[in-house]
JSON list of C-alpha atoms in Angstrom, two decimals:
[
{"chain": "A", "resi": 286, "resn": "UNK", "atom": "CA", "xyz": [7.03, 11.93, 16.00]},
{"chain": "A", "resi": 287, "resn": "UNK", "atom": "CA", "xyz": [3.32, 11.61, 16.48]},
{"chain": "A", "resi": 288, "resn": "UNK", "atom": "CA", "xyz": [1.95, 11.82, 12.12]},
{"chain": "A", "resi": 289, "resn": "UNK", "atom": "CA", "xyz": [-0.89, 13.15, 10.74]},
{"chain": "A", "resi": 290, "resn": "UNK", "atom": "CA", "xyz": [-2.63, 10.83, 9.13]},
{"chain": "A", "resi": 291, "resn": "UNK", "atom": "CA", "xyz": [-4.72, 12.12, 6.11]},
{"chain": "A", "resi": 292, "resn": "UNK", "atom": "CA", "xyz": [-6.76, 11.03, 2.41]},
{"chain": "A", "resi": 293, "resn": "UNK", "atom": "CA", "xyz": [-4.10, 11.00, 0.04]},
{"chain": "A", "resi": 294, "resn": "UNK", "atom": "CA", "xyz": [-4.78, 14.06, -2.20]},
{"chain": "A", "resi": 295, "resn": "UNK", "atom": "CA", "xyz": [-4.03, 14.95, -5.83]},
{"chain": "A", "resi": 296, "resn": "UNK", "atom": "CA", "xyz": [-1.35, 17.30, -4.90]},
{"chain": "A", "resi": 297, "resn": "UNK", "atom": "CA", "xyz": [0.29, 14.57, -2.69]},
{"chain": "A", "resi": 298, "resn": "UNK", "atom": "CA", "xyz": [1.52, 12.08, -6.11]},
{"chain": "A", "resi": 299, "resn": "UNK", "atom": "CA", "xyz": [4.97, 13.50, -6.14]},
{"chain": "A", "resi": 300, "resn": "UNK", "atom": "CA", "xyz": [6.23, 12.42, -2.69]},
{"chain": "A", "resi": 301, "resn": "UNK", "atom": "CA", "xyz": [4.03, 9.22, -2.98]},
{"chain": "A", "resi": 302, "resn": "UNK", "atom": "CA", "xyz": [6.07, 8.40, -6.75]},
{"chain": "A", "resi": 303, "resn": "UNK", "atom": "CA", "xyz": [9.03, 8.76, -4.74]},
{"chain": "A", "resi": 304, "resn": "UNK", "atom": "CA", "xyz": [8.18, 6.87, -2.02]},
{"chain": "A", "resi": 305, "resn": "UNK", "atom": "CA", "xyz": [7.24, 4.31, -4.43]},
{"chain": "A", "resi": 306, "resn": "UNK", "atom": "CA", "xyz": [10.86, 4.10, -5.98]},
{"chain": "A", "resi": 307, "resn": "UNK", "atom": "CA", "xyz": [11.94, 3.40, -2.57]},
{"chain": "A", "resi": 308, "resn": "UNK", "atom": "CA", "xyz": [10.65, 0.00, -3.38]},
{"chain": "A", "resi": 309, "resn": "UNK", "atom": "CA", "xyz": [12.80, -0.19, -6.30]},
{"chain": "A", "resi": 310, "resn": "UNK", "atom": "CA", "xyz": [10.23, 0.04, -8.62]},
{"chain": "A", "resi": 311, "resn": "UNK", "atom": "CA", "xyz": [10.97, 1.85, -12.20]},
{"chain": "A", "resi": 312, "resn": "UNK", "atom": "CA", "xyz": [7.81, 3.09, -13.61]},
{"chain": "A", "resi": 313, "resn": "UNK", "atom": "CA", "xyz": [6.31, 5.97, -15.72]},
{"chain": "A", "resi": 314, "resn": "UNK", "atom": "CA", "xyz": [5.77, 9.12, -13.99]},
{"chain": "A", "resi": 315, "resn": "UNK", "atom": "CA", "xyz": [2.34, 10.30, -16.23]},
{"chain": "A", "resi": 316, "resn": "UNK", "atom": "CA", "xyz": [1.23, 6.37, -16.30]},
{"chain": "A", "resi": 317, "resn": "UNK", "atom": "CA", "xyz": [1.25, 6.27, -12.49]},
{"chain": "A", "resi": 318, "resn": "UNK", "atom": "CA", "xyz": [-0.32, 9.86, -12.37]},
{"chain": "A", "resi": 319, "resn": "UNK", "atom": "CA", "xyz": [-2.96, 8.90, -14.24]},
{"chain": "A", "resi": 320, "resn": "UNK", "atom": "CA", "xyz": [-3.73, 5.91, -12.53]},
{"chain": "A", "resi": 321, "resn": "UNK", "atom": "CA", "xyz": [-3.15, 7.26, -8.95]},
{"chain": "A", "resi": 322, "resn": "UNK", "atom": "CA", "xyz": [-5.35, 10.27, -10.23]},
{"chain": "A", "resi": 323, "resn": "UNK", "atom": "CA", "xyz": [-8.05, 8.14, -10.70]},
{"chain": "A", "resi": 324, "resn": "UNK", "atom": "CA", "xyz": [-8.02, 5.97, -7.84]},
{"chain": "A", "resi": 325, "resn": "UNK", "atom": "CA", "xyz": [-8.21, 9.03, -5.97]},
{"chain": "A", "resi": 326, "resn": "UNK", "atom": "CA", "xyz": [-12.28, 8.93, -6.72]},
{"chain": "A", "resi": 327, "resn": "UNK", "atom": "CA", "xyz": [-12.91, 5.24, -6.35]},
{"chain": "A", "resi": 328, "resn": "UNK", "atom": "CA", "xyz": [-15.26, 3.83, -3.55]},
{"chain": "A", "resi": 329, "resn": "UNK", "atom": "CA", "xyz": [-13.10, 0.47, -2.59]},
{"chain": "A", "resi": 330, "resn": "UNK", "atom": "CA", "xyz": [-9.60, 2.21, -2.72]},
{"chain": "A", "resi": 331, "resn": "UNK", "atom": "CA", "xyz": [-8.15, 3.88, 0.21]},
{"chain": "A", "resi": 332, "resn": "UNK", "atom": "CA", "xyz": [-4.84, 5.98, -0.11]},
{"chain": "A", "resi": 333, "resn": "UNK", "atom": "CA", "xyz": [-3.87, 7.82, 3.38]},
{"chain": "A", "resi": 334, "resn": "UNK", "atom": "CA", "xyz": [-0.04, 9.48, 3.74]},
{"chain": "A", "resi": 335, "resn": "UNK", "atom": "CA", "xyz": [1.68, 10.16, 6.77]},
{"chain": "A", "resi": 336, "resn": "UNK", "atom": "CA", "xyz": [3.28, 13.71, 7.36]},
{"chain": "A", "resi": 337, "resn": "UNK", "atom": "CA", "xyz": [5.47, 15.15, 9.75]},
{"chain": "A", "resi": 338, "resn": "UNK", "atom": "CA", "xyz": [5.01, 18.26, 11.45]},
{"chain": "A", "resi": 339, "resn": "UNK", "atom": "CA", "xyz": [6.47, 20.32, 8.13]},
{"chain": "A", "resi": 340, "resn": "UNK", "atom": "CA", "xyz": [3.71, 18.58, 6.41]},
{"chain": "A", "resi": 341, "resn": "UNK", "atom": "CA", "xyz": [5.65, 16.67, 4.29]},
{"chain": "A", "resi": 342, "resn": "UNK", "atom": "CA", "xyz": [4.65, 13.56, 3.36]},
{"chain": "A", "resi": 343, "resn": "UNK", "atom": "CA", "xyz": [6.47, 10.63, 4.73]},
{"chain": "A", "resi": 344, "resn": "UNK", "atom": "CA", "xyz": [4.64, 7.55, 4.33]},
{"chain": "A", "resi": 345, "resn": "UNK", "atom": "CA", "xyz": [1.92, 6.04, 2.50]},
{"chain": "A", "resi": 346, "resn": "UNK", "atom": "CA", "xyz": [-0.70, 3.24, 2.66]},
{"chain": "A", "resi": 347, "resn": "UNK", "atom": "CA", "xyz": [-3.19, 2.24, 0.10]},
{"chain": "A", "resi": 348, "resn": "UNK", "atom": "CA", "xyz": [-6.17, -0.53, 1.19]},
{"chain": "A", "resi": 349, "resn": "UNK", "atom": "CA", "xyz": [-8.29, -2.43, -1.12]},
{"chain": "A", "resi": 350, "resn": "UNK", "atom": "CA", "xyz": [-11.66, -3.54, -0.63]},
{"chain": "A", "resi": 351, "resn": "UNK", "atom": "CA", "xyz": [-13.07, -6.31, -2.08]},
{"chain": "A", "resi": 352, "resn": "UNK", "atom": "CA", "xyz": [-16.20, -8.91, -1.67]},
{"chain": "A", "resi": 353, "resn": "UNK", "atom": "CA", "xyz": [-14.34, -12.29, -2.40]},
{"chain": "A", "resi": 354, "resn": "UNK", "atom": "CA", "xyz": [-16.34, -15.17, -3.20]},
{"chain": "A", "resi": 355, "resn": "UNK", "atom": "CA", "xyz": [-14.10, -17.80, -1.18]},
{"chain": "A", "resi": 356, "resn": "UNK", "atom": "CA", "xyz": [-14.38, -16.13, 1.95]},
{"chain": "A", "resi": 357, "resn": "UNK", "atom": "CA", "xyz": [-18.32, -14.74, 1.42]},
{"chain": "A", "resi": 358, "resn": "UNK", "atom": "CA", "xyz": [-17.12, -11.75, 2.92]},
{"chain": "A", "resi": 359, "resn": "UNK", "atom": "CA", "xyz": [-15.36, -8.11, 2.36]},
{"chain": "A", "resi": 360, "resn": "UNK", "atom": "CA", "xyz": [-11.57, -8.38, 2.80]},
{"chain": "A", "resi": 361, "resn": "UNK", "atom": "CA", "xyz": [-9.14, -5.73, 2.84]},
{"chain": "A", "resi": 362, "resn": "UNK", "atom": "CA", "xyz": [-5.64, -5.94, 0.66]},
{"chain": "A", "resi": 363, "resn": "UNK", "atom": "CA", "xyz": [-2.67, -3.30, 1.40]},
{"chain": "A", "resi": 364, "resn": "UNK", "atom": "CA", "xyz": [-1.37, -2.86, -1.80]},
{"chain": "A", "resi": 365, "resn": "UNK", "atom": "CA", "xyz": [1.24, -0.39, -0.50]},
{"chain": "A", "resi": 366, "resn": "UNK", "atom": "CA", "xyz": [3.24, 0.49, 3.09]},
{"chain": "A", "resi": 367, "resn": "UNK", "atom": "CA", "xyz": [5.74, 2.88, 2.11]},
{"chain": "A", "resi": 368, "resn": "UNK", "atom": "CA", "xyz": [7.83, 4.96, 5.08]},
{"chain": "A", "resi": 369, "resn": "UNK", "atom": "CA", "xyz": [10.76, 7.27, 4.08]},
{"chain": "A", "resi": 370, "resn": "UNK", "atom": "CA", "xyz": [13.86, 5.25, 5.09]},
{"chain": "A", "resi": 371, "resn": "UNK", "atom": "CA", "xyz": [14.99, 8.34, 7.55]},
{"chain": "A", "resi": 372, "resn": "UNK", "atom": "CA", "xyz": [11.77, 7.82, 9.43]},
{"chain": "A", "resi": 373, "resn": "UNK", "atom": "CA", "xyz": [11.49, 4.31, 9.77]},
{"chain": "A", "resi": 374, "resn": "UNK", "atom": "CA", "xyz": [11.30, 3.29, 13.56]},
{"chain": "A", "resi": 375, "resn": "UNK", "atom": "CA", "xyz": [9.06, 6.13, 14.49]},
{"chain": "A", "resi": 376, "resn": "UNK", "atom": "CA", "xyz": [6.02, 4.13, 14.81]},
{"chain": "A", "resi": 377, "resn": "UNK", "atom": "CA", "xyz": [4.38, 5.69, 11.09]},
{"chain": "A", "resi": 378, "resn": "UNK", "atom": "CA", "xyz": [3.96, 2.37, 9.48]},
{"chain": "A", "resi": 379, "resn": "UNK", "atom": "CA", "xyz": [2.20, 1.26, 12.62]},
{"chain": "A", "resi": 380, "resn": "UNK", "atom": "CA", "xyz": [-0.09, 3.92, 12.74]},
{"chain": "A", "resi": 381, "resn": "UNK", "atom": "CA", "xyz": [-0.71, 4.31, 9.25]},
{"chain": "A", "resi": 382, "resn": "UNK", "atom": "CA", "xyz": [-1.69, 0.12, 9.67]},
{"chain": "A", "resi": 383, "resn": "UNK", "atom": "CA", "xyz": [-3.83, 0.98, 12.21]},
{"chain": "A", "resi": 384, "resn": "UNK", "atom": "CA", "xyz": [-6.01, 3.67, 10.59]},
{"chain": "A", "resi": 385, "resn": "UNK", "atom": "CA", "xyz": [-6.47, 1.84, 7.40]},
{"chain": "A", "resi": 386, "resn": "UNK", "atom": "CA", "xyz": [-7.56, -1.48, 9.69]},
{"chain": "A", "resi": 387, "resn": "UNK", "atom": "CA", "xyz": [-10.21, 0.67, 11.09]},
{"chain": "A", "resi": 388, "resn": "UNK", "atom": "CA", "xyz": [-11.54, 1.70, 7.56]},
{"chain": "A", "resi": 389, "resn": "UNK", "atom": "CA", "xyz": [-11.84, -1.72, 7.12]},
{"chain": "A", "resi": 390, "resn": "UNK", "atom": "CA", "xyz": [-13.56, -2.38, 10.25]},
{"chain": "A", "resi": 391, "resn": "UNK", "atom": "CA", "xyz": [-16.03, 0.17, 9.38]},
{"chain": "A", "resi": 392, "resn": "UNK", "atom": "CA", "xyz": [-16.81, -1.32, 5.78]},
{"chain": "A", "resi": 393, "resn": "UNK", "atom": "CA", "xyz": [-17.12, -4.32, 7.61]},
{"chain": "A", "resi": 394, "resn": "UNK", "atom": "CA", "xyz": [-14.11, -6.27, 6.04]},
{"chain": "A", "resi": 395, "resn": "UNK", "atom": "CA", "xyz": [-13.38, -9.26, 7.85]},
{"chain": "A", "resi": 396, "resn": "UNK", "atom": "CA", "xyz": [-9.50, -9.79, 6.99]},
{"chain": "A", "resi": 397, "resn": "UNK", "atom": "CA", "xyz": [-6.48, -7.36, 5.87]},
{"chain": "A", "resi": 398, "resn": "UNK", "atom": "CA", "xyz": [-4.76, -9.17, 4.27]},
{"chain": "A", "resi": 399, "resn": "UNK", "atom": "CA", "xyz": [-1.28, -7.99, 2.28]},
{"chain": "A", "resi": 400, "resn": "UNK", "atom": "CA", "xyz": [2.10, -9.51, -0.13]},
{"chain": "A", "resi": 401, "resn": "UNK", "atom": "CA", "xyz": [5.74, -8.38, 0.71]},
{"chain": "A", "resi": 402, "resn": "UNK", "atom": "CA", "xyz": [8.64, -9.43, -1.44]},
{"chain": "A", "resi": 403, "resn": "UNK", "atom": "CA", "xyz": [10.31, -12.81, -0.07]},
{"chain": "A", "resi": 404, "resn": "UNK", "atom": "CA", "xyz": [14.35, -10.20, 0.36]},
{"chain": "A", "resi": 405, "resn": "UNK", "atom": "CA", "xyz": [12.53, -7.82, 2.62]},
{"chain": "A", "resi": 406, "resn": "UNK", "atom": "CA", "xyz": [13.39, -9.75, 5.71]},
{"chain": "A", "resi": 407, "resn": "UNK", "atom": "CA", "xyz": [12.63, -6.37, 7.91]},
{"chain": "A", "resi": 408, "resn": "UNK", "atom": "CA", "xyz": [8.84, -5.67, 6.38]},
{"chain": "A", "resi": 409, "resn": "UNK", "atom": "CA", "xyz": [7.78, -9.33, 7.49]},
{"chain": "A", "resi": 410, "resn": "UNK", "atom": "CA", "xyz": [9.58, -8.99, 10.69]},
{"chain": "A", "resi": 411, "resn": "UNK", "atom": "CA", "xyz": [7.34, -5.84, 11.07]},
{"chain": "A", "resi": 412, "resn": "UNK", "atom": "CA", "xyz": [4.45, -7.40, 10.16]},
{"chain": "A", "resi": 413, "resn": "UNK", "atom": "CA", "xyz": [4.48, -10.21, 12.21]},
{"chain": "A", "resi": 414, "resn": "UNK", "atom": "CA", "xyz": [4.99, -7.92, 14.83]},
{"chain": "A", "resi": 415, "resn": "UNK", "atom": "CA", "xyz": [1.42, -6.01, 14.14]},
{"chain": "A", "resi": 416, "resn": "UNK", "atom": "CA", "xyz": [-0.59, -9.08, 14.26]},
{"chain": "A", "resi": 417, "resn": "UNK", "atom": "CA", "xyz": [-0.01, -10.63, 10.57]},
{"chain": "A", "resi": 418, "resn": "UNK", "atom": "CA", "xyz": [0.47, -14.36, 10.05]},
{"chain": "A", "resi": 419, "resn": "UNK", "atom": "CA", "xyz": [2.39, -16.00, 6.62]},
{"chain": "A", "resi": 420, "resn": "UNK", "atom": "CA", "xyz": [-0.86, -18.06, 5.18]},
{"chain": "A", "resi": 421, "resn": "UNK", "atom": "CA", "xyz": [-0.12, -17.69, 1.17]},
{"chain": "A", "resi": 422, "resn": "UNK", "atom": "CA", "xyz": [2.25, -18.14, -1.23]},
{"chain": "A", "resi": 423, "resn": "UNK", "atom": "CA", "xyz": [1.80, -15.81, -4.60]},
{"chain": "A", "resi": 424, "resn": "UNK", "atom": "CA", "xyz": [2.70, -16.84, -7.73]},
{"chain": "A", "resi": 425, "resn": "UNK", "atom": "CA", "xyz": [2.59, -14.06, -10.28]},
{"chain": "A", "resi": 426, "resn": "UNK", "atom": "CA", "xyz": [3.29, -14.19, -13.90]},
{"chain": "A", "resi": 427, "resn": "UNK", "atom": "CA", "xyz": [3.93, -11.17, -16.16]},
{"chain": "A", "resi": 428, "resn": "UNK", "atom": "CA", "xyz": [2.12, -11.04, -18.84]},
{"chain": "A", "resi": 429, "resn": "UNK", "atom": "CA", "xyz": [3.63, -7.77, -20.47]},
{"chain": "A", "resi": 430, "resn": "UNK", "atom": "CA", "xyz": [6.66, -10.40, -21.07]},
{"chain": "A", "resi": 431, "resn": "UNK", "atom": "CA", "xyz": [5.38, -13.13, -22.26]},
{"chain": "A", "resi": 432, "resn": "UNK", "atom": "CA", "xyz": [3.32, -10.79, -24.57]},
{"chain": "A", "resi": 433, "resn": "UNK", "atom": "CA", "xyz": [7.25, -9.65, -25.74]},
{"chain": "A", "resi": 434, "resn": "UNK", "atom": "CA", "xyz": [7.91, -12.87, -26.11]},
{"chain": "A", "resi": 435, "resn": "UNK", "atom": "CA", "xyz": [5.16, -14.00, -28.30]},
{"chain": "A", "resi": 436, "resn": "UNK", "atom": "CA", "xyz": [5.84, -11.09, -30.88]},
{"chain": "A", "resi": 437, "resn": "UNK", "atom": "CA", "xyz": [9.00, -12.24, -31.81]}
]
């Protein structure tokens, strides 16, 4: 299957929530709305979806774009690469890679750069395969929970 690659659109946020759950994420249907809703309209944020030839979506990508002092330059995060797990191995990840490496190409990014949970062996396999090196660790720290914690 060859996809369609297209913007991300407003009407699009149901099948990109559930994609997102894929991940095993277990958030707020209205909070994410509202926050996907608007990112729709913001300059540096790319969200493209991948649909088959029913036109239902089955992937999504989202790209960042940011002007980072320690590289003096624009560099591009994915912040998302979902594929429906019935049409992984169909080359949509892939493409969807390559079209949001060309929007950063165009804006003149000079890196795209992405994180992928340490257990999902198969991602970085995939990754390394289109081109992407291990450089970084990330340390993150919630803050939600330690704001829990300091209440009590």
């Amino acid at each position: 299957m060859t996809p369609q690659i297209r913007p991300a659109t407003p009407s699009d946020f149901g099948a990109i929530y559930a994609l997102i759950k894929i991940l095993g994420h277990d958030l707020a249907f209205d909070g994410m709305r509202q926050i996907y809703l608007e990112n729709l309209n913001h300059p540096d944020l790319h969200y493209r979806v991948a649909v088959n030839d029913a036109a239902r979506v089955v992937g999504f990508i989202s790209l960042s774009l940011q002007k980072h002092l320690h590289h003096a330059a624009i560099i591009g995060e994915i912040q998302e690469l979902i594929i429906e797990p019935a049409c992984r191995g169909q080359n949509i990840g892939q493409a969807l890679l390559r079209h949001v490496e060309q929007i950063a190409r165009q804006a003149g990014a000079v890196t795209v750069e992405l994180s992928t949970n340490m257990r999902r062996l198969d991602a970085h396999r995939f990754y390394e395969r289109e081109g992407f090196t291990r450089s970084h660790y990330r340390f993150v720290k919630e803050l939600a929970l330690e704001t829990e914690r300091q209440d009590t």
